[in-house]
GROMACS .gro file of C-alpha atoms in nm:
model
  233
    1UNK     CA    1  15.461 -17.879  -6.262
    2UNK     CA    2  15.522 -17.535  -6.339
    3UNK     CA    3  15.750 -17.540  -6.631
    4UNK     CA    4  15.472 -17.811  -6.807
    5UNK     CA    5  15.264 -17.543  -6.713
    6UNK     CA    6  15.451 -17.307  -6.966
    7UNK     CA    7  15.496 -17.475  -7.214
    8UNK     CA    8  15.104 -17.594  -7.170
    9UNK     CA    9  15.088 -17.189  -7.231
   10UNK     CA   10  15.311 -17.123  -7.539
   11UNK     CA   11  15.218 -17.408  -7.763
   12UNK     CA   12  14.802 -17.310  -7.691
   13UNK     CA   13  14.927 -16.928  -7.767
   14UNK     CA   14  15.136 -17.036  -8.107
   15UNK     CA   15  14.809 -17.247  -8.196
   16UNK     CA   16  14.593 -16.993  -8.194
   17UNK     CA   17  14.840 -16.744  -8.330
   18UNK     CA   18  14.814 -16.943  -8.670
   19UNK     CA   19  14.478 -16.895  -8.720
   20UNK     CA   20  14.498 -16.601  -8.614
   21UNK     CA   21  14.499 -16.301  -9.062
   22UNK     CA   22  14.878 -16.237  -9.081
   23UNK     CA   23  15.026 -15.901  -9.096
   24UNK     CA   24  15.150 -15.741  -9.422
   25UNK     CA   25  15.189 -15.402  -9.300
   26UNK     CA   26  15.541 -15.236  -9.211
   27UNK     CA   27  15.569 -15.296  -8.886
   28UNK     CA   28  15.556 -15.015  -8.644
   29UNK     CA   29  15.895 -14.756  -8.520
   30UNK     CA   30  15.992 -14.737  -8.183
   31UNK     CA   31  15.844 -14.328  -8.204
   32UNK     CA   32  15.542 -14.541  -8.296
   33UNK     CA   33  15.493 -14.799  -8.017
   34UNK     CA   34  15.661 -14.475  -7.800
   35UNK     CA   35  15.274 -14.299  -7.883
   36UNK     CA   36  15.181 -14.577  -7.862
   37UNK     CA   37  15.235 -14.654  -7.495
   38UNK     CA   38  15.151 -14.315  -7.399
   39UNK     CA   39  14.773 -14.258  -7.447
   40UNK     CA   40  14.889 -14.000  -7.843
   41UNK     CA   41  14.807 -14.157  -8.129
   42UNK     CA   42  14.377 -14.069  -8.232
   43UNK     CA   43  14.161 -14.449  -8.192
   44UNK     CA   44  14.140 -14.576  -8.538
   45UNK     CA   45  14.593 -14.574  -8.493
   46UNK     CA   46  14.564 -14.678  -8.163
   47UNK     CA   47  14.298 -14.969  -8.304
   48UNK     CA   48  14.560 -15.064  -8.576
   49UNK     CA   49  14.939 -15.120  -8.383
   50UNK     CA   50  14.708 -15.359  -8.128
   51UNK     CA   51  14.547 -15.582  -8.448
   52UNK     CA   52  14.996 -15.590  -8.517
   53UNK     CA   53  15.060 -15.699  -8.160
   54UNK     CA   54  14.780 -15.963  -8.211
   55UNK     CA   55  14.957 -16.098  -8.488
   56UNK     CA   56  15.392 -16.011  -8.440
   57UNK     CA   57  15.572 -16.190  -8.241
   58UNK     CA   58  15.862 -15.936  -8.278
   59UNK     CA   59  15.693 -15.654  -8.141
   60UNK     CA   60  15.468 -15.793  -7.866
   61UNK     CA   61  15.818 -15.784  -7.707
   62UNK     CA   62  16.003 -15.504  -7.835
   63UNK     CA   63  15.661 -15.284  -7.684
   64UNK     CA   64  15.689 -15.550  -7.305
   65UNK     CA   65  16.069 -15.428  -7.312
   66UNK     CA   66  15.962 -15.033  -7.336
   67UNK     CA   67  15.675 -15.085  -7.109
   68UNK     CA   68  15.911 -15.207  -6.887
   69UNK     CA   69  16.056 -14.908  -6.858
   70UNK     CA   70  15.819 -14.704  -6.885
   71UNK     CA   71  15.633 -14.905  -6.514
   72UNK     CA   72  15.784 -14.667  -6.242
   73UNK     CA   73  15.594 -14.391  -6.521
   74UNK     CA   74  15.226 -14.533  -6.491
   75UNK     CA   75  15.231 -14.555  -6.893
   76UNK     CA   76  14.987 -14.840  -6.981
   77UNK     CA   77  14.976 -15.176  -7.142
   78UNK     CA   78  14.719 -15.269  -7.355
   79UNK     CA   79  14.449 -15.452  -7.199
   80UNK     CA   80  14.304 -15.588  -7.498
   81UNK     CA   81  14.659 -15.728  -7.564
   82UNK     CA   82  14.686 -15.893  -7.160
   83UNK     CA   83  14.290 -15.998  -7.177
   84UNK     CA   84  14.415 -16.161  -7.432
   85UNK     CA   85  14.727 -16.407  -7.337
   86UNK     CA   86  14.556 -16.469  -6.963
   87UNK     CA   87  14.227 -16.604  -7.145
   88UNK     CA   88  14.541 -16.875  -7.242
   89UNK     CA   89  14.682 -16.980  -6.874
   90UNK     CA   90  14.447 -17.213  -6.724
   91UNK     CA   91  14.238 -17.125  -6.407
   92UNK     CA   92  14.434 -17.257  -6.096
   93UNK     CA   93  14.232 -17.355  -5.809
   94UNK     CA   94  14.470 -17.401  -5.534
   95UNK     CA   95  14.309 -17.239  -5.251
   96UNK     CA   96  14.762 -17.048  -5.186
   97UNK     CA   97  14.862 -16.792  -5.329
   98UNK     CA   98  15.252 -16.867  -5.360
   99UNK     CA   99  15.489 -16.588  -5.374
  100UNK     CA  100  15.899 -16.634  -5.408
  101UNK     CA  101  16.062 -16.367  -5.368
  102UNK     CA  102  16.521 -16.215  -5.336
  103UNK     CA  103  16.571 -15.897  -5.237
  104UNK     CA  104  16.850 -15.743  -5.426
  105UNK     CA  105  17.024 -15.431  -5.308
  106UNK     CA  106  16.667 -15.187  -5.298
  107UNK     CA  107  16.537 -15.458  -5.656
  108UNK     CA  108  16.312 -15.710  -5.518
  109UNK     CA  109  16.395 -16.029  -5.787
  110UNK     CA  110  16.067 -16.246  -5.856
  111UNK     CA  111  16.164 -16.603  -5.846
  112UNK     CA  112  15.817 -16.799  -5.840
  113UNK     CA  113  15.441 -16.715  -5.806
  114UNK     CA  114  15.150 -16.829  -5.896
  115UNK     CA  115  14.975 -16.495  -5.859
  116UNK     CA  116  14.936 -16.208  -6.133
  117UNK     CA  117  15.170 -15.947  -6.105
  118UNK     CA  118  15.119 -15.583  -6.088
  119UNK     CA  119  15.307 -15.410  -6.415
  120UNK     CA  120  15.246 -15.101  -6.523
  121UNK     CA  121  14.784 -15.046  -6.423
  122UNK     CA  122  14.730 -15.437  -6.526
  123UNK     CA  123  14.761 -15.746  -6.355
  124UNK     CA  124  14.968 -16.028  -6.579
  125UNK     CA  125  14.994 -16.395  -6.517
  126UNK     CA  126  15.382 -16.496  -6.377
  127UNK     CA  127  15.408 -16.751  -6.700
  128UNK     CA  128  15.390 -16.484  -6.893
  129UNK     CA  129  15.653 -16.182  -6.645
  130UNK     CA  130  15.947 -16.458  -6.757
  131UNK     CA  131  15.858 -16.476  -7.087
  132UNK     CA  132  15.964 -16.179  -7.130
  133UNK     CA  133  16.216 -16.210  -6.892
  134UNK     CA  134  16.027 -15.945  -6.645
  135UNK     CA  135  16.132 -15.985  -6.274
  136UNK     CA  136  16.279 -15.711  -6.108
  137UNK     CA  137  16.077 -15.420  -5.895
  138UNK     CA  138  16.119 -15.109  -5.764
  139UNK     CA  139  16.058 -15.093  -5.363
  140UNK     CA  140  15.711 -15.325  -5.385
  141UNK     CA  141  15.566 -15.576  -5.555
  142UNK     CA  142  15.192 -15.612  -5.581
  143UNK     CA  143  14.984 -15.991  -5.655
  144UNK     CA  144  14.701 -16.088  -5.723
  145UNK     CA  145  14.471 -16.413  -5.679
  146UNK     CA  146  14.150 -16.563  -5.717
  147UNK     CA  147  13.938 -16.743  -5.436
  148UNK     CA  148  13.641 -16.838  -5.558
  149UNK     CA  149  13.435 -16.580  -5.443
  150UNK     CA  150  13.771 -16.420  -5.376
  151UNK     CA  151  14.044 -16.184  -5.396
  152UNK     CA  152  14.348 -16.164  -5.258
  153UNK     CA  153  14.590 -15.887  -5.302
  154UNK     CA  154  14.943 -15.916  -5.153
  155UNK     CA  155  15.128 -15.594  -5.128
  156UNK     CA  156  15.558 -15.621  -5.059
  157UNK     CA  157  15.733 -15.274  -4.916
  158UNK     CA  158  16.110 -15.366  -4.900
  159UNK     CA  159  16.117 -15.033  -4.570
  160UNK     CA  160  16.558 -15.189  -4.437
  161UNK     CA  161  16.761 -15.382  -4.515
  162UNK     CA  162  16.617 -15.742  -4.540
  163UNK     CA  163  16.296 -15.566  -4.359
  164UNK     CA  164  16.008 -15.462  -4.489
  165UNK     CA  165  15.597 -15.453  -4.562
  166UNK     CA  166  15.297 -15.627  -4.567
  167UNK     CA  167  14.969 -15.567  -4.661
  168UNK     CA  168  14.690 -15.802  -4.686
  169UNK     CA  169  14.328 -15.684  -4.902
  170UNK     CA  170  14.056 -15.854  -4.895
  171UNK     CA  171  13.774 -15.813  -5.193
  172UNK     CA  172  13.487 -15.998  -5.358
  173UNK     CA  173  13.616 -16.158  -5.660
  174UNK     CA  174  13.246 -15.966  -5.870
  175UNK     CA  175  13.175 -15.653  -5.698
  176UNK     CA  176  13.529 -15.620  -5.554
  177UNK     CA  177  13.390 -15.423  -5.286
  178UNK     CA  178  13.642 -15.512  -4.964
  179UNK     CA  179  13.570 -15.727  -4.760
  180UNK     CA  180  13.520 -15.688  -4.409
  181UNK     CA  181  13.544 -15.947  -4.028
  182UNK     CA  182  13.806 -16.069  -4.201
  183UNK     CA  183  14.031 -16.201  -3.927
  184UNK     CA  184  14.391 -16.186  -4.085
  185UNK     CA  185  14.663 -16.373  -3.889
  186UNK     CA  186  15.065 -16.352  -3.985
  187UNK     CA  187  15.294 -16.695  -3.877
  188UNK     CA  188  15.594 -16.834  -3.897
  189UNK     CA  189  15.617 -17.198  -3.814
  190UNK     CA  190  15.329 -17.199  -3.640
  191UNK     CA  191  15.324 -16.990  -3.456
  192UNK     CA  192  15.151 -16.683  -3.448
  193UNK     CA  193  15.393 -16.333  -3.487
  194UNK     CA  194  15.014 -16.129  -3.544
  195UNK     CA  195  14.654 -16.145  -3.585
  196UNK     CA  196  14.437 -15.886  -3.645
  197UNK     CA  197  14.064 -15.787  -3.796
  198UNK     CA  198  14.047 -15.669  -4.044
  199UNK     CA  199  13.760 -15.414  -3.983
  200UNK     CA  200  13.850 -15.236  -4.258
  201UNK     CA  201  13.914 -15.540  -4.537
  202UNK     CA  202  14.261 -15.468  -4.535
  203UNK     CA  203  14.575 -15.567  -4.263
  204UNK     CA  204  14.968 -15.445  -4.314
  205UNK     CA  205  15.182 -15.561  -4.104
  206UNK     CA  206  15.475 -15.348  -4.058
  207UNK     CA  207  15.945 -15.428  -3.945
  208UNK     CA  208  15.874 -15.806  -4.102
  209UNK     CA  209  16.269 -15.987  -4.138
  210UNK     CA  210  16.281 -16.196  -4.406
  211UNK     CA  211  16.183 -16.492  -4.388
  212UNK     CA  212  15.939 -16.778  -4.458
  213UNK     CA  213  15.535 -16.678  -4.387
  214UNK     CA  214  15.176 -16.794  -4.454
  215UNK     CA  215  14.916 -16.514  -4.393
  216UNK     CA  216  14.563 -16.646  -4.304
  217UNK     CA  217  14.233 -16.576  -4.429
  218UNK     CA  218  13.963 -16.619  -4.239
  219UNK     CA  219  13.607 -16.536  -4.153
  220UNK     CA  220  13.403 -16.616  -3.859
  221UNK     CA  221  13.377 -16.993  -3.945
  222UNK     CA  222  13.571 -17.096  -4.193
  223UNK     CA  223  13.964 -17.040  -4.330
  224UNK     CA  224  13.893 -16.911  -4.656
  225UNK     CA  225  14.239 -16.866  -4.853
  226UNK     CA  226  14.677 -16.925  -4.781
  227UNK     CA  227  14.879 -16.655  -4.827
  228UNK     CA  228  15.333 -16.806  -4.865
  229UNK     CA  229  15.578 -16.564  -4.868
  230UNK     CA  230  15.926 -16.664  -4.892
  231UNK     CA  231  16.100 -16.392  -4.883
  232UNK     CA  232  16.524 -16.385  -4.926
  233UNK     CA  233  16.875 -16.278  -4.990
   0.00000   0.00000   0.00000
């Protein structure tokens, strides 16, 4: 199903690109891309680069690679470009956030997820990351998914060999305010491991071992969302 979705995204994106004006100007050089990522261009120059990236696959790929290299420095990835691409990805209605990770020495590798992944300061759809071969993350991975009026953010931090912290944050989708009085429960094979009433909208499960887990987010009346986490070596 995921492969079909990615093929559909590529087809829609190619058709959209055909309707865009062709860029006849020279491609920006590496120094210009660096200045763009670091915010050192004028407003007019930055707008010109963004317009070029939207119509030029090769330059967009170069920028994605440079942005990945600068992730640890918290550089911005062009929000307009990310926004245009995200609009091409069909909204997923599933009430489950799925996260499949692999621990590689000190790095976490994303094997699969149906949520958006934090890269620098932007959340990007997983199919876009796979298209640019961005899958390795140092120390931690943050993934976001919307469930109707609820926004769930999950952060997985690699603490030591085979041990990680799992943080779940619940917000209102529109206002971005933390949602209080939700119960967040960590389960493994139908066995409840830990359960907390999230007075602040945030819960952290510490010293969790590698394996398969389910996180249930519930109000006093209903189950609102589920997060499936599978971390393996």
